Amino acid sequence: MCGIIGCAGRDGDTLDVLVEGLSKLEYRGYDSAGVALSGADLDVCKCAGKIADLRSAVENRDLAGSVGIGHTRWSTHGPPTDENAHPHLDCTGDVAVVHNGIIENYQSLRDELATAGHRFKSDTDTEVVPHLIEDALADGADPESAVREAVGRLDGSYAVAVVVAGVDTVFAARNDSPLVLGLGEDAYYLASDVPAFRDHTDRVVYIDDGEFARIDGDGWTVSDESGAVVEKPVDTVEWDPEETGKSGYDHFMLKEIHEQPRALRQCLQGRVDELGGQVDIGDLGTLNPVAVQFVACGTSYHAALYGAEMFREVGIPAQAFLASEYATSPPPIGDAFVVGVTQSGETADTLSALREAGRRGARTLAVTNVVGSTAARECDHVLYIRAGPEIGVAASKTFASQQAALNLLSLATTNVTDGREIIAALRDLPGDIQEILDDSRAREIAKRYRDADAYFFIGRGYNYPVALEGALKMKEITYEHAEGFAAGELKHGPLALVTENTPVFAVVTGDDERATKTVGNVKEVEARDAPVVAVTDGESDVERYADHVLEIPAQHPRTTAVTANVQLQLVAYHTAALLGRSIDKPRHLAKSVTVE
Ligand code: M6R
């Protein structure tokens, strides 16, 4: 999704700070980029392509200014072209605007402005904003009032940042799209996400919907729609800027897969007491849910399916919903507690679902990684997964941490009979994962099947979401066809797709009825000549029917669903690497999907 950076008060290096900040937002996914600097004049440079293209473009220009804004664009209105890249200008060239989100009434505004004589150069919804500001300035408004007036005419979601020629201030506003200020010693920043300025400061102020912000060389202010100053808390970001580097790994995703033992330790630290068999997640432990509805998207939806299974297991009605469906076709909520699982805390579909649940009177909980994110601030409760920053677009360590955090939630709020055993297994997880990372045969499997026609994944119970996640990882970073199925569903249709060139990854753990039945499904696949890769703890006899085995330590079924997934992450990663794909920034995808 689009990324915004703005800065004021830098000593002669505004351009470098903007471009470097944009490079830290690359992980969000984008297809063009640009900057605008305001000094006596306004200078703009923008282009389709990558930050490297922007770097080359700015090298040939003499761009200067004491304040500036920058943007990475992920196309919604119009293709990725130089003209559609942000910043966008008004007719005079004195107002530059960058925007994240979607302006829903842009067409009527554009028609009105065009009729009044404004000339448009792009296909974007954003371009109406500088022209609205231009009109307000022409009517005598000061720059801040002009921005307020323009923003007041917008319907939809936006974070906007604006600079005006000859004015040493960056103006910004937010509605439904993230925006955060960074407070340096003598310089101030704004961005859609903290990594953009984390090298310069760890002190941040989160802007809320309906608020306006301004930064200049002397400081910052936040105000509400009426213009009244809002006292905002200043938070400190705890993670180190080094965490957003690759630390010698070829890709962020590989680094993040390897960070899982540490991420899980962080998630569990201070929250589990193995000896006493207790879990402490603060007030959340007193929630006592009678029913639970999970809402989430993508990988987080798979974590939600896993979470729902845990509550059902102890007799509490629980269901996971795709947030995009829930938002527009909500089920009856009754007394259900609604849990939004979202790594970023900014996914528009998940926020809509949570808001819908809130409007219907439900209590809501955000299970998220990002402190201060919109979900964290809007929900009644929050449970942080503490995975640390995840830069690769493909979620890896955050999935494992979501699984661990949902275990904590279920242990703290329900009467689980084997609680002690689960806590012990959770404690062992970092070590179990390290064992897999040190000794996985995933690369060998990836090499063997890199030219497969398609990849299928099957699992039951806790392993069903693992099968879905294995397939999602494979498709998003290899661009190859991959599907995950509940093991029992294979024979109801998908079996027709199975051939000797479609490996089937079967996640089979434990030796209960679920394992026995899944082994039966594996035999059905084997009888049709498809190669079988069993991801197993060796408790069942699946190895007899499998062509290859990816081993995981035998443990509680809840945690083998975490370790099995690590093997599948590695298979997807190595397949993508062998195919030469863009692993950290897969085509068409964005890390944080802030449009519905
Ligand atoms: O930030 P969220 O967890 O709400 O993101 C939801 C999905 O967009 C996300 O999980 C996506 O599916 C993953 N990046 C895929 O690896």
XYZ file of C-alpha atoms and ligand atoms in Angstrom:
612
model
C 0.000 0.000 0.000
C 1.032 3.596 -0.435
C 3.546 5.095 1.972
C 3.972 8.699 3.115
C 6.971 10.475 4.590
C 7.329 14.152 5.459
C 9.999 16.088 7.313
C 10.788 19.594 8.527
C 13.791 21.176 10.222
C 16.553 19.079 8.649
C 19.831 20.797 8.083
C 20.273 20.678 4.303
C 19.549 16.955 3.845
C 15.748 16.993 3.421
C 15.922 15.145 0.102
C 18.109 12.348 1.490
C 15.856 11.904 4.493
C 12.790 11.660 2.260
C 14.287 9.156 -0.183
C 15.808 7.061 2.609
C 12.454 7.160 4.433
C 10.668 5.942 1.319
C 13.109 3.070 1.000
C 12.093 2.009 4.529
C 8.476 1.931 3.369
C 9.199 -0.201 0.312
C 8.013 -3.302 2.170
C 4.449 -1.972 1.997
C 4.387 -2.629 -1.756
C 4.362 0.124 -4.405
C 4.821 0.780 -8.090
C 5.955 4.427 -8.284
C 7.477 7.049 -6.039
C 8.086 10.768 -5.732
C 9.114 13.706 -3.575
C 8.312 17.409 -3.283
C 10.536 19.932 -1.500
C 9.447 23.384 -0.538
C 11.804 26.310 -0.156
C 11.293 29.582 -1.946
C 9.840 27.428 -4.748
C 8.342 23.999 -4.933
C 10.409 21.234 -6.560
C 8.863 17.914 -7.498
C 10.427 14.737 -8.847
C 8.437 11.532 -9.374
C 8.445 8.449 -11.550
C 6.980 5.017 -12.101
C 9.192 2.188 -10.862
C 11.286 1.581 -7.803
C 13.062 3.820 -5.285
C 16.252 3.130 -7.266
C 14.586 4.845 -10.260
C 13.651 7.789 -8.067
C 17.230 7.985 -6.786
C 18.515 8.210 -10.376
C 15.881 10.784 -11.261
C 16.714 13.078 -8.314
C 20.454 12.862 -9.062
C 19.932 14.889 -12.218
C 17.907 17.540 -10.474
C 18.776 20.390 -8.170
C 16.114 19.797 -5.536
C 16.244 21.906 -2.382
C 13.948 22.914 0.440
C 13.685 23.050 4.198
C 10.569 20.882 4.287
C 9.365 18.087 2.064
C 7.041 15.172 1.463
C 7.534 11.848 -0.282
C 5.338 8.974 -1.387
C 5.343 5.410 -2.619
C 2.225 4.697 -4.674
C 0.343 1.407 -4.973
C -2.015 1.982 -7.883
C -5.751 2.194 -7.326
C -6.946 4.881 -9.770
C -4.957 4.665 -13.001
C -1.884 2.606 -13.955
C 1.619 3.113 -12.531
C 2.922 5.977 -14.699
C 5.058 9.050 -14.043
C 1.943 11.240 -14.258
C -0.020 9.143 -11.764
C 2.855 9.032 -9.260
C 2.538 11.356 -6.240
C 3.049 14.203 -5.290
C 0.279 15.864 -7.299
C 0.220 19.569 -7.996
C -2.389 22.278 -8.456
C -2.556 24.452 -11.602
C -0.052 27.002 -10.244
C 2.516 24.383 -9.240
C 2.654 25.892 -5.746
C 0.781 23.166 -3.867
C 1.957 19.543 -3.652
C -0.030 16.704 -2.081
C 0.615 13.052 -1.290
C -2.244 10.795 -0.245
C -2.942 7.269 0.980
C -6.444 5.826 0.797
C -9.350 6.328 -1.574
C -11.345 9.516 -2.098
C -14.797 8.199 -2.831
C -16.331 11.445 -4.149
C -13.348 12.375 -6.324
C -15.257 12.123 -9.612
C -17.856 14.731 -8.675
C -15.125 16.987 -7.228
C -13.054 16.562 -10.365
C -16.020 17.400 -12.634
C -16.741 20.499 -10.553
C -13.099 21.630 -10.584
C -12.678 20.927 -14.309
C -15.799 22.952 -15.067
C -14.281 25.820 -13.063
C -11.175 25.655 -15.308
C -8.753 23.449 -13.365
C -6.512 21.273 -15.509
C -5.804 17.663 -14.458
C -2.743 15.702 -15.467
C -3.356 12.304 -13.874
C -6.034 9.614 -13.534
C -5.831 9.676 -9.754
C -8.423 10.511 -7.131
C -5.708 12.394 -5.215
C -5.268 15.163 -7.753
C -8.491 16.888 -6.709
C -6.890 17.775 -3.364
C -4.222 20.272 -4.545
C -6.811 21.938 -6.767
C -9.238 22.318 -3.868
C -6.406 23.839 -1.811
C -5.555 26.139 -4.718
C -9.126 27.462 -4.765
C -9.133 28.048 -1.032
C -5.808 29.908 -1.217
C -7.128 32.002 -4.100
C -10.084 32.923 -1.890
C -7.654 34.308 0.696
C -7.338 31.391 3.126
C -4.011 30.894 4.879
C -2.307 27.550 3.968
C -3.511 25.644 7.043
C -7.098 26.797 6.624
C -6.915 25.966 2.917
C -5.862 22.414 3.734
C -8.675 22.098 6.298
C -11.212 23.436 3.798
C -10.081 20.999 1.100
C -10.023 18.007 3.419
C -13.490 18.941 4.644
C -14.797 18.238 1.142
C -13.407 14.711 0.949
C -15.398 11.524 1.486
C -13.516 8.282 1.941
C -10.251 7.274 3.516
C -7.161 9.401 3.532
C -3.898 10.336 5.076
C -2.700 13.438 3.250
C 0.458 15.499 3.541
C 0.800 18.874 1.887
C 3.541 21.401 1.199
C 3.074 24.879 -0.247
C 5.765 26.916 -2.024
C 7.447 29.415 0.286
C 5.887 27.934 3.459
C 8.230 25.994 5.742
C 5.545 23.734 7.189
C 4.181 20.292 6.317
C 0.425 20.002 6.841
C -1.306 16.666 7.283
C -4.708 15.150 7.989
C -6.008 11.692 8.662
C -9.206 9.727 8.206
C -9.097 5.911 8.171
C -5.507 5.717 6.977
C -2.516 5.599 9.330
C -0.385 8.631 10.128
C 2.244 9.036 12.831
C 4.523 11.923 13.821
C 8.203 11.445 14.736
C 9.730 13.938 17.173
C 13.462 14.456 16.694
C 15.788 16.883 18.477
C 15.536 19.719 16.001
C 13.639 18.041 13.215
C 10.146 16.592 12.914
C 8.723 13.861 10.737
C 5.432 12.372 9.684
C 4.825 9.056 7.992
C 2.381 6.265 7.434
C 4.595 3.928 9.452
C 7.392 4.353 11.991
C 10.237 2.638 10.034
C 10.225 5.638 7.660
C 11.860 7.818 10.327
C 12.987 5.313 12.980
C 16.664 6.036 12.150
C 16.127 9.602 13.390
C 13.916 9.214 16.444
C 12.058 6.761 18.667
C 9.529 9.317 19.980
C 6.195 9.139 18.219
C 2.699 10.624 18.298
C -0.138 8.687 16.687
C -2.636 10.841 14.817
C -6.315 9.866 15.125
C -9.145 10.084 12.612
C -10.408 13.622 12.111
C -7.174 15.197 13.348
C -4.854 17.629 11.596
C -1.125 17.915 12.182
C 1.580 20.385 11.235
C 5.333 20.151 11.566
C 7.971 22.786 10.975
C 11.529 23.412 12.124
C 10.295 24.599 15.524
C 7.914 21.839 16.495
C 4.602 20.125 15.936
C 0.913 20.539 16.720
C -2.146 18.374 16.400
C -5.609 19.871 16.262
C -9.170 18.662 15.812
C -11.654 19.541 13.086
C -12.581 22.802 14.836
C -8.930 23.843 15.033
C -8.622 23.311 18.807
C -5.232 21.945 19.858
C -5.334 18.299 20.959
C -2.960 17.192 23.739
C -1.432 13.985 22.430
C 0.590 11.419 24.346
C 4.169 10.914 23.175
C 5.062 7.199 22.916
C 8.459 5.588 22.674
C 9.079 2.909 20.058
C 10.869 0.000 21.643
C 12.405 -1.790 18.690
C 15.840 -1.030 17.383
C 16.387 0.407 13.860
C 18.760 -2.532 13.295
C 15.729 -4.843 13.427
C 14.576 -3.401 10.143
C 17.791 -4.446 8.356
C 18.488 -7.836 6.722
C 21.345 -8.780 9.100
C 23.198 -10.720 6.407
C 20.219 -12.771 5.178
C 19.420 -12.715 1.459
C 15.854 -11.681 2.152
C 13.836 -10.171 4.969
C 11.517 -13.160 4.776
C 14.338 -15.615 5.478
C 15.552 -13.433 8.309
C 12.047 -13.272 9.748
C 11.567 -17.040 9.443
C 14.788 -17.416 11.438
C 13.641 -14.845 13.984
C 10.702 -17.017 15.029
C 12.347 -18.527 18.125
C 13.094 -15.037 19.412
C 9.673 -13.685 18.437
C 7.985 -16.490 20.361
C 10.131 -15.931 23.440
C 9.125 -12.262 23.348
C 5.469 -13.198 22.987
C 5.549 -15.565 25.962
C 7.885 -13.599 28.200
C 6.296 -12.747 31.533
C 3.000 -14.233 30.435
C 3.353 -17.934 31.236
C 4.234 -19.660 34.460
C 5.021 -23.252 33.585
C 5.322 -24.438 37.163
C 2.003 -23.007 38.251
C 0.333 -23.781 34.913
C -0.827 -20.159 34.797
C -1.116 -17.576 32.029
C -1.124 -13.877 32.798
C -2.335 -11.514 30.100
C -3.684 -8.879 32.464
C -7.348 -7.883 32.485
C -7.995 -9.992 29.414
C -7.922 -13.022 31.677
C -11.226 -11.938 33.238
C -13.150 -11.725 29.978
C -15.019 -15.010 30.297
C -16.327 -15.186 26.690
C -19.510 -17.175 26.028
C -18.957 -17.109 22.261
C -16.177 -15.751 20.056
C -16.167 -14.413 16.505
C -12.811 -13.841 14.842
C -12.396 -11.435 11.931
C -9.225 -11.286 9.851
C -7.733 -11.443 6.347
C -5.101 -13.580 4.629
C -2.531 -15.118 6.938
C -4.224 -13.557 9.949
C -7.441 -15.308 8.898
C -5.573 -18.603 9.062
C -4.420 -17.708 12.577
C -8.060 -16.865 13.355
C -9.206 -20.309 12.137
C -6.595 -21.822 14.425
C -7.787 -19.641 17.323
C -11.437 -20.543 16.770
C -10.573 -24.242 16.937
C -9.061 -23.716 20.395
C -12.243 -22.183 21.783
C -14.493 -24.793 20.161
C -12.321 -27.501 21.666
C -13.370 -26.353 25.138
C -17.016 -26.056 24.194
C -17.197 -22.318 23.461
C -18.930 -21.520 20.165
C -16.297 -19.837 18.004
C -16.007 -19.048 14.332
C -13.512 -17.273 12.098
C -14.833 -14.913 9.428
C -13.119 -13.279 6.493
C -13.210 -9.642 7.544
C -14.193 -8.375 4.099
C -17.333 -10.539 4.175
C -18.110 -9.819 7.810
C -17.968 -6.070 7.236
C -20.728 -6.132 4.630
C -22.669 -9.302 5.601
C -22.265 -9.533 9.370
C -23.669 -12.615 11.090
C -25.859 -12.310 14.209
C -23.466 -11.390 17.015
C -25.526 -12.123 20.136
C -23.195 -12.165 23.148
C -20.102 -12.993 21.115
C -16.823 -11.358 21.866
C -15.269 -10.176 18.574
C -11.533 -10.639 18.026
C -9.738 -8.919 15.142
C -6.481 -10.651 14.265
C -4.283 -8.251 12.325
C -0.520 -8.035 12.235
C -0.451 -4.416 11.095
C -3.568 -3.273 12.920
C -4.290 -1.194 9.819
C -6.002 -3.620 7.425
C -9.057 -1.739 6.165
C -11.283 -4.833 5.855
C -10.501 -5.939 9.397
C -11.037 -2.448 10.802
C -14.412 -2.252 9.021
C -15.456 -5.603 10.461
C -14.393 -4.573 13.968
C -16.223 -1.256 13.655
C -19.345 -3.047 12.455
C -19.131 -5.370 15.461
C -18.651 -2.364 17.767
C -21.683 -0.605 16.255
C -23.718 -3.723 17.034
C -22.690 -3.557 20.653
C -20.015 -6.265 20.715
C -16.907 -6.013 22.863
C -13.857 -6.102 20.632
C -10.265 -7.222 21.008
C -7.359 -6.534 18.664
C -4.645 -9.200 18.466
C -1.949 -7.196 16.750
C 1.773 -6.634 16.378
C 1.809 -2.874 16.025
C 1.655 -0.758 19.141
C -0.535 2.278 18.597
C -2.081 0.900 15.404
C -5.663 1.818 14.566
C -7.003 -1.580 15.648
C -5.116 -1.330 18.935
C -6.550 2.085 19.618
C -10.114 1.480 18.473
C -10.825 -1.885 20.106
C -11.975 -2.258 23.700
C -8.998 -4.519 24.437
C -5.665 -5.296 22.857
C -3.304 -8.257 23.012
C 0.095 -7.591 21.454
C 1.826 -10.495 19.759
C 5.282 -8.858 20.239
C 6.853 -10.321 17.087
C 8.972 -7.233 16.340
C 8.877 -5.456 12.965
C 8.075 -7.660 9.974
C 9.256 -6.179 6.687
C 8.729 -9.003 4.167
C 5.299 -8.714 2.584
C 4.705 -12.408 3.238
C 3.799 -12.866 6.886
C 6.007 -15.433 8.623
C 7.064 -14.755 12.203
C 3.883 -12.832 12.890
C 1.802 -15.921 12.056
C 3.722 -17.984 14.624
C 3.357 -15.188 17.171
C -0.366 -14.881 16.448
C -0.715 -18.617 17.054
C 1.156 -18.286 20.362
C -0.823 -15.220 21.457
C -4.142 -16.921 20.660
C -3.032 -19.845 22.797
C -2.443 -17.418 25.634
C -5.888 -15.935 25.102
C -7.621 -19.296 25.169
C -5.612 -20.503 28.173
C -6.339 -17.341 30.142
C -10.060 -17.147 29.364
C -11.237 -20.769 29.287
C -10.908 -23.930 31.328
C -8.531 -26.021 29.288
C -7.970 -29.398 30.903
C -4.484 -29.925 29.477
C -3.347 -26.369 30.175
C -0.078 -27.374 31.817
C 0.840 -29.562 28.869
C 0.084 -26.760 26.414
C 2.126 -24.256 28.399
C 5.056 -26.671 28.471
C 4.742 -27.155 24.706
C 4.621 -23.384 24.181
C 7.776 -23.033 26.269
C 9.458 -25.632 24.049
C 8.395 -23.947 20.834
C 11.445 -21.679 20.341
C 13.762 -24.671 20.721
C 11.614 -26.897 18.504
C 11.607 -24.281 15.763
C 15.355 -23.785 16.076
C 15.793 -27.525 15.547
C 13.832 -27.294 12.284
C 15.718 -24.206 11.116
C 19.044 -25.970 11.761
C 18.143 -29.181 10.032
C 15.329 -28.795 7.512
C 15.208 -30.706 4.223
C 12.906 -28.043 2.770
C 15.441 -26.839 0.184
C 15.889 -30.362 -1.148
C 12.108 -30.683 -1.564
C 11.966 -27.265 -3.203
C 14.647 -28.313 -5.708
C 12.886 -31.589 -6.461
C 9.525 -29.921 -7.147
C 10.399 -26.443 -8.406
C 8.853 -27.237 -11.807
C 5.637 -28.764 -10.524
C 2.342 -27.892 -12.237
C 0.738 -26.984 -8.910
C 1.139 -27.553 -5.170
C -1.565 -28.850 -2.866
C -1.674 -28.790 0.911
C -3.952 -30.798 3.179
C -4.549 -30.940 6.922
C -7.270 -31.525 9.536
C -8.175 -29.781 12.786
C -5.354 -27.453 13.839
C -3.510 -28.504 10.695
C -6.253 -27.288 8.342
C -5.285 -23.589 8.736
C -1.656 -24.701 8.383
C -2.514 -26.248 4.993
C -4.212 -22.999 3.936
C -1.258 -20.948 5.116
C 1.244 -23.266 3.402
C -0.604 -22.737 0.119
C -0.911 -18.967 0.588
C 2.819 -18.649 1.249
C 3.625 -20.776 -1.782
C 1.375 -18.843 -4.168
C 2.254 -15.351 -2.991
C 6.026 -15.648 -3.232
C 6.470 -18.226 -6.048
C 3.546 -17.033 -8.243
C 2.779 -20.721 -8.800
C -0.616 -22.314 -8.384
C -1.092 -23.639 -4.859
C -4.221 -24.582 -2.921
C -4.884 -25.684 0.615
C -7.749 -28.012 1.515
C -9.283 -29.603 4.556
C -7.941 -33.131 4.078
C -11.411 -34.666 3.965
C -12.515 -32.316 1.187
C -9.982 -33.511 -1.345
C -12.167 -36.354 -2.556
C -15.126 -33.992 -3.031
C -13.636 -32.336 -6.095
C -10.016 -31.203 -5.845
C -8.781 -34.795 -6.283
C -9.514 -34.326 -10.005
C -6.545 -31.923 -10.131
C -4.049 -34.386 -8.675
C -1.404 -35.777 -11.078
C 2.159 -37.085 -10.892
C 3.270 -33.480 -11.282
C 1.313 -31.972 -8.403
C 3.033 -32.649 -5.091
C 0.665 -32.866 -2.137
C 1.974 -31.641 1.206
C 0.140 -33.508 3.945
C 0.383 -32.130 7.478
C -0.176 -35.105 9.765
C 0.590 -34.873 13.482
C -0.280 -36.998 16.494
C -1.936 -40.389 16.259
C -5.571 -39.568 16.963
C -8.601 -40.018 14.720
C -7.712 -36.861 12.783
C -4.294 -38.275 11.939
C -5.713 -41.673 10.963
C -8.260 -40.098 8.654
C -5.686 -37.816 7.078
C -3.420 -40.806 6.432
C -6.438 -42.297 4.605
C -6.578 -39.165 2.435
C -2.858 -39.472 1.763
C -3.429 -43.012 0.472
C -6.071 -41.666 -1.936
C -3.495 -39.230 -3.293
C -0.756 -41.817 -3.502
C -3.056 -44.169 -5.442
C -3.341 -41.444 -8.073
C 0.439 -41.185 -8.467
C 0.858 -37.754 -6.919
C 4.056 -37.310 -4.926
C 3.358 -36.891 -1.218
C 5.460 -34.787 1.135
C 4.444 -35.560 4.710
C 5.064 -32.915 7.336
C 4.894 -35.052 10.413
C 6.031 -35.694 13.971
C 6.302 -39.422 13.264
C 3.414 -40.351 15.555
C 1.277 -41.868 12.769
C 2.280 -44.246 9.971
C 1.988 -41.562 7.260
C 5.688 -42.023 6.400
C 4.843 -45.397 4.836
C 2.762 -43.684 2.165
C 4.869 -40.555 1.655
C 7.627 -39.963 -0.900
C 9.373 -37.483 1.362
C 9.182 -36.494 4.995
C 9.710 -33.116 6.633
C 10.118 -33.859 10.306
C 8.915 -31.852 13.251
C 9.286 -32.633 16.961
C 6.400 -34.557 18.561
C 4.467 -32.167 20.813
C 0.963 -31.032 21.678
C -1.253 -30.699 18.528
C -1.557 -26.974 19.136
C 2.182 -26.410 18.806
C 2.904 -28.944 16.069
C 0.609 -26.673 14.032
C 3.222 -23.954 14.578
C 6.307 -26.030 13.781
C 4.705 -27.734 10.754
C 4.080 -24.293 9.329
C 7.775 -23.410 9.671
C 8.669 -26.334 7.371
C 6.120 -25.085 4.823
C 7.467 -21.521 5.061
C 10.910 -22.862 4.208
C 9.618 -24.888 1.244
C 7.852 -21.808 -0.146
C 10.890 -19.617 0.473
C 13.372 -21.970 -1.217
C 11.047 -22.623 -4.166
C 10.670 -18.877 -4.702
C 14.425 -18.351 -4.376
C 15.145 -21.101 -6.923
C 12.619 -19.547 -9.296
C 14.221 -16.127 -8.823
C 11.073 -14.426 -7.567
C 10.867 -11.102 -5.776
C 10.453 -12.682 -2.356
C 10.192 -9.669 -0.079
C 8.021 -7.657 -2.409
C 5.916 -10.074 -4.455
C 4.259 -8.593 -7.524
C 0.906 -6.865 -7.002
C 0.971 -7.340 -3.216
C 1.249 -4.910 -0.333
C 2.210 -5.451 3.292
C -0.508 -3.398 4.816
C -3.744 -3.316 2.820
C -5.378 -0.059 3.789
C -8.140 -0.037 1.166
C -11.280 -2.206 1.138
O -1.874 -6.798 8.764
P -2.856 -7.921 8.651
O -2.467 -9.114 9.439
O -4.260 -7.492 8.966
O -2.838 -8.337 7.125
C -3.779 -9.231 6.604
C -3.302 -9.800 5.294
O -3.212 -8.803 4.322
C -1.932 -10.461 5.444
O -1.974 -11.457 6.434
C -1.464 -11.117 4.143
O -2.324 -12.156 3.792
C -0.053 -11.622 4.338
N 0.882 -10.569 4.110
C 0.255 -12.780 3.475
O 1.508 -13.283 3.744
